[in-house]
mmCIF file of C-alpha atoms in Angstrom:
data_model
loop_
_atom_site.group_PDB
_atom_site.id
_atom_site.type_symbol
_atom_site.label_atom_id
_atom_site.label_comp_id
_atom_site.label_asym_id
_atom_site.label_seq_id
_atom_site.Cartn_x
_atom_site.Cartn_y
_atom_site.Cartn_z
ATOM 1 C CA MET D 1 0.158 3.520 37.849
ATOM 2 C CA ASN D 2 0.453 2.575 41.507
ATOM 3 C CA LEU D 3 1.607 -1.026 42.067
ATOM 4 C CA ASN D 4 -0.988 -1.639 44.839
ATOM 5 C CA PHE D 5 -3.690 -0.415 42.490
ATOM 6 C CA CYS D 6 -2.567 -2.838 39.761
ATOM 7 C CA ASN D 7 -2.266 -5.772 42.168
ATOM 8 C CA PHE D 8 -5.767 -5.192 43.518
ATOM 9 C CA TYR D 9 -7.356 -5.429 40.081
ATOM 10 C CA LEU D 10 -5.120 -8.262 38.908
ATOM 11 C CA SER D 11 -6.458 -10.353 41.771
ATOM 12 C CA HIS D 12 -10.071 -9.092 41.363
ATOM 13 C CA PRO D 13 -10.896 -8.970 37.611
ATOM 14 C CA LYS D 14 -14.687 -9.010 38.148
ATOM 15 C CA GLN D 15 -14.358 -6.064 40.490
ATOM 16 C CA PHE D 16 -12.334 -4.291 37.811
ATOM 17 C CA VAL D 17 -15.199 -4.581 35.313
ATOM 18 C CA LYS D 18 -17.763 -3.520 37.925
ATOM 19 C CA ASP D 19 -15.652 -0.498 38.841
ATOM 20 C CA ILE D 20 -15.238 0.527 35.197
ATOM 21 C CA LEU D 21 -19.025 0.444 34.705
ATOM 22 C CA PHE D 22 -19.546 2.233 38.038
ATOM 23 C CA LYS D 23 -17.049 4.916 36.998
ATOM 24 C CA LYS D 24 -18.800 5.387 33.650
ATOM 25 C CA SER D 25 -22.164 5.823 35.370
ATOM 26 C CA ASN D 26 -20.734 8.196 37.974
ATOM 27 C CA THR D 27 -18.912 10.227 35.319
ATOM 28 C CA HIS D 28 -22.209 10.659 33.471
ATOM 29 C CA ASN D 29 -23.934 11.734 36.706
ATOM 30 C CA LEU D 30 -21.080 14.116 37.555
ATOM 31 C CA HIS D 31 -21.398 15.837 34.177
ATOM 32 C CA ASN D 32 -25.159 16.176 34.709
ATOM 33 C CA TYR D 33 -24.658 17.753 38.148
ATOM 34 C CA LEU D 34 -21.981 20.095 36.776
ATOM 35 C CA SER D 35 -24.400 21.119 34.013
ATOM 36 C CA LEU D 36 -27.045 21.786 36.645
ATOM 37 C CA ILE D 37 -24.623 23.923 38.696
ATOM 38 C CA THR D 38 -23.673 25.844 35.534
ATOM 39 C CA ALA D 39 -27.361 26.421 34.790
ATOM 40 C CA ILE D 40 -27.909 27.698 38.355
ATOM 41 C CA LEU D 41 -24.977 30.092 38.009
ATOM 42 C CA ASP D 42 -26.321 31.352 34.655
ATOM 43 C CA TYR D 43 -29.975 31.555 35.747
ATOM 44 C CA LYS D 44 -31.493 35.026 36.116
ATOM 45 C CA PHE D 45 -33.429 35.161 39.381
ATOM 46 C CA TYR D 46 -35.592 38.157 38.466
ATOM 47 C CA ASN D 47 -37.568 39.902 41.196
ATOM 48 C CA THR D 48 -36.525 37.391 43.822
ATOM 49 C CA TYR D 49 -33.860 39.338 45.647
ATOM 50 C CA PRO D 50 -32.088 42.587 44.933
ATOM 51 C CA ASN D 51 -28.913 40.504 44.774
ATOM 52 C CA ASP D 52 -29.311 37.158 43.029
ATOM 53 C CA LYS D 53 -26.304 35.642 44.852
ATOM 54 C CA ILE D 54 -28.638 34.481 47.647
ATOM 55 C CA PRO D 55 -30.934 32.276 45.509
ATOM 56 C CA ARG D 56 -27.888 30.917 43.632
ATOM 57 C CA ALA D 57 -26.210 29.956 46.914
ATOM 58 C CA ASN D 58 -29.485 28.439 48.181
ATOM 59 C CA ALA D 59 -29.883 26.345 45.028
ATOM 60 C CA ILE D 60 -26.284 25.100 45.091
ATOM 61 C CA ASN D 61 -26.510 24.349 48.830
ATOM 62 C CA LYS D 62 -29.634 22.268 48.150
ATOM 63 C CA ILE D 63 -27.781 20.225 45.504
ATOM 64 C CA ILE D 64 -24.924 19.613 47.957
ATOM 65 C CA ARG D 65 -27.416 18.582 50.682
ATOM 66 C CA ILE D 66 -29.130 16.132 48.316
ATOM 67 C CA LEU D 67 -25.804 14.501 47.441
ATOM 68 C CA ALA D 68 -24.688 14.398 51.093
ATOM 69 C CA LEU D 69 -28.001 12.845 52.174
ATOM 70 C CA ASN D 70 -27.592 10.144 49.538
ATOM 71 C CA VAL D 71 -24.136 9.241 50.891
ATOM 72 C CA GLN D 72 -25.402 9.375 54.496
ATOM 73 C CA GLU D 73 -28.364 7.118 53.667
ATOM 74 C CA THR D 74 -26.030 4.497 52.183
ATOM 75 C CA ILE D 75 -23.802 4.520 55.278
ATOM 76 C CA ILE D 76 -26.727 4.289 57.723
ATOM 77 C CA THR D 77 -28.382 1.491 55.724
ATOM 78 C CA HIS D 78 -25.261 -0.655 56.182
ATOM 79 C CA VAL D 79 -25.359 0.014 59.939
ATOM 80 C CA LEU D 80 -29.067 -0.842 60.115
ATOM 81 C CA ASN D 81 -28.452 -4.043 58.168
ATOM 82 C CA ASN D 82 -25.762 -4.966 60.701
ATOM 83 C CA GLU D 83 -23.035 -5.195 58.071
ATOM 84 C CA PRO D 84 -19.844 -4.730 60.109
ATOM 85 C CA GLN D 85 -17.672 -5.531 57.091
ATOM 86 C CA TYR D 86 -18.897 -2.350 55.359
ATOM 87 C CA ARG D 87 -16.424 0.467 55.628
ATOM 88 C CA PHE D 88 -17.124 3.963 54.414
ATOM 89 C CA ASN D 89 -14.183 4.954 52.224
ATOM 90 C CA PRO D 90 -14.144 8.659 51.553
ATOM 91 C CA ILE D 91 -12.098 9.797 48.580
ATOM 92 C CA PHE D 92 -10.340 12.393 50.740
ATOM 93 C CA ILE D 93 -7.630 10.904 52.946
ATOM 94 C CA ASN D 94 -5.698 13.342 55.131
ATOM 95 C CA GLY D 95 -6.426 16.245 52.798
ATOM 96 C CA GLN D 96 -5.506 14.327 49.630
ATOM 97 C CA LEU D 97 -7.566 12.534 47.042
ATOM 98 C CA GLY D 98 -7.329 8.811 47.661
ATOM 99 C CA CYS D 99 -8.376 5.584 46.056
ATOM 100 C CA PRO D 100 -11.213 3.798 47.894
ATOM 101 C CA LYS D 101 -9.888 0.442 46.630
ATOM 102 C CA CYS D 102 -6.198 0.532 47.523
ATOM 103 C CA HIS D 103 -6.385 3.439 50.022
ATOM 104 C CA VAL D 104 -3.347 5.100 48.478
ATOM 105 C CA ALA D 105 -3.415 8.884 48.482
ATOM 106 C CA ARG D 106 -2.716 10.459 45.147
ATOM 107 C CA ASP D 107 -0.244 13.267 44.530
ATOM 108 C CA LEU D 108 -2.900 15.995 44.442
ATOM 109 C CA GLU D 109 -2.676 18.445 47.333
ATOM 110 C CA LEU D 110 -5.877 20.079 48.524
ATOM 111 C CA PHE D 111 -5.910 23.342 50.402
ATOM 112 C CA VAL D 112 -8.652 23.391 52.997
ATOM 113 C CA PRO D 113 -8.495 26.605 55.027
ATOM 114 C CA SER D 114 -9.249 26.430 58.727
ATOM 115 C CA PRO D 115 -11.551 29.065 60.196
ATOM 116 C CA LYS D 116 -9.846 31.653 62.397
ATOM 117 C CA GLN D 117 -12.558 31.234 65.010
ATOM 118 C CA PRO D 118 -15.394 28.744 65.583
ATOM 119 C CA PHE D 119 -18.682 29.505 63.888
ATOM 120 C CA PRO D 120 -22.182 28.124 64.487
ATOM 121 C CA PHE D 121 -23.166 25.368 62.115
ATOM 122 C CA ASP D 122 -26.828 24.423 61.697
ATOM 123 C CA ILE D 123 -27.001 20.776 60.589
ATOM 124 C CA SER D 124 -30.640 21.238 59.569
ATOM 125 C CA LYS D 125 -29.495 23.675 56.858
ATOM 126 C CA ASN D 126 -25.988 22.489 56.003
ATOM 127 C CA PRO D 127 -24.908 19.102 54.704
ATOM 128 C CA THR D 128 -23.003 16.770 56.998
ATOM 129 C CA ILE D 129 -21.835 13.190 56.597
ATOM 130 C CA SER D 130 -21.080 11.014 59.595
ATOM 131 C CA SER D 131 -19.774 7.484 59.590
ATOM 132 C CA PRO D 132 -21.496 5.524 62.366
ATOM 133 C CA TRP D 133 -20.388 1.926 62.806
ATOM 134 C CA ASP D 134 -22.856 0.672 65.418
ATOM 135 C CA ILE D 135 -26.632 0.957 65.833
ATOM 136 C CA ASN D 136 -26.307 1.999 69.502
ATOM 137 C CA LYS D 137 -23.812 4.727 68.603
ATOM 138 C CA LEU D 138 -26.200 5.920 65.888
ATOM 139 C CA ILE D 139 -29.155 6.077 68.306
ATOM 140 C CA CYS D 140 -27.085 7.911 70.934
ATOM 141 C CA THR D 141 -25.817 10.424 68.384
ATOM 142 C CA PHE D 142 -29.282 11.120 66.971
ATOM 143 C CA GLY D 143 -30.656 11.533 70.501
ATOM 144 C CA ASN D 144 -28.040 14.151 71.329
ATOM 145 C CA ILE D 145 -28.700 16.403 68.336
ATOM 146 C CA VAL D 146 -30.176 19.655 69.591
ATOM 147 C CA VAL D 147 -32.494 21.416 67.186
#
C-alpha cells in the first residue's frame, strides 16, 4: 500500500469510513451498469436495422452520455455555488489510473491511441466533460459553443 495513501487515512479516519461506504455504493452501481451493458450487447434488435451494431452502439453511447452528464453537473454545481475549494479529481492522471485522495498514479498503464488525423466531434451527440473553475469562464465557454 502506498505510504501517502495510508497517511491520508490515518489522519482522516472519518473520511476513511465515508470513502469505504462510497466505494461500496459505487461498486454496486458499477455492477448494475456493467449488467446493463451486457444486456445491451446480448439484446436482439429485430427489424430495427439490417445490422444491429448501430442500435447497440447508440444504446451504449447513451449510457456513457448519461454518466458524463452526471459528472459534468456535479462540477458545474460547485462552480455555480462559488466553491473555489472544490477540485475535480479525475481518476486518470497522465494516462494512468490515480487516486483522487492522494493523487498518486497507480502502476497500471493505459494505452490511449491518438487519431492519425483530426476528426469532427459533435458535442451534442458525444459525451464530454470539462472542468470550469470560474462562472465567467463557464459563461464564455458556453457562449462560444457553435451548434
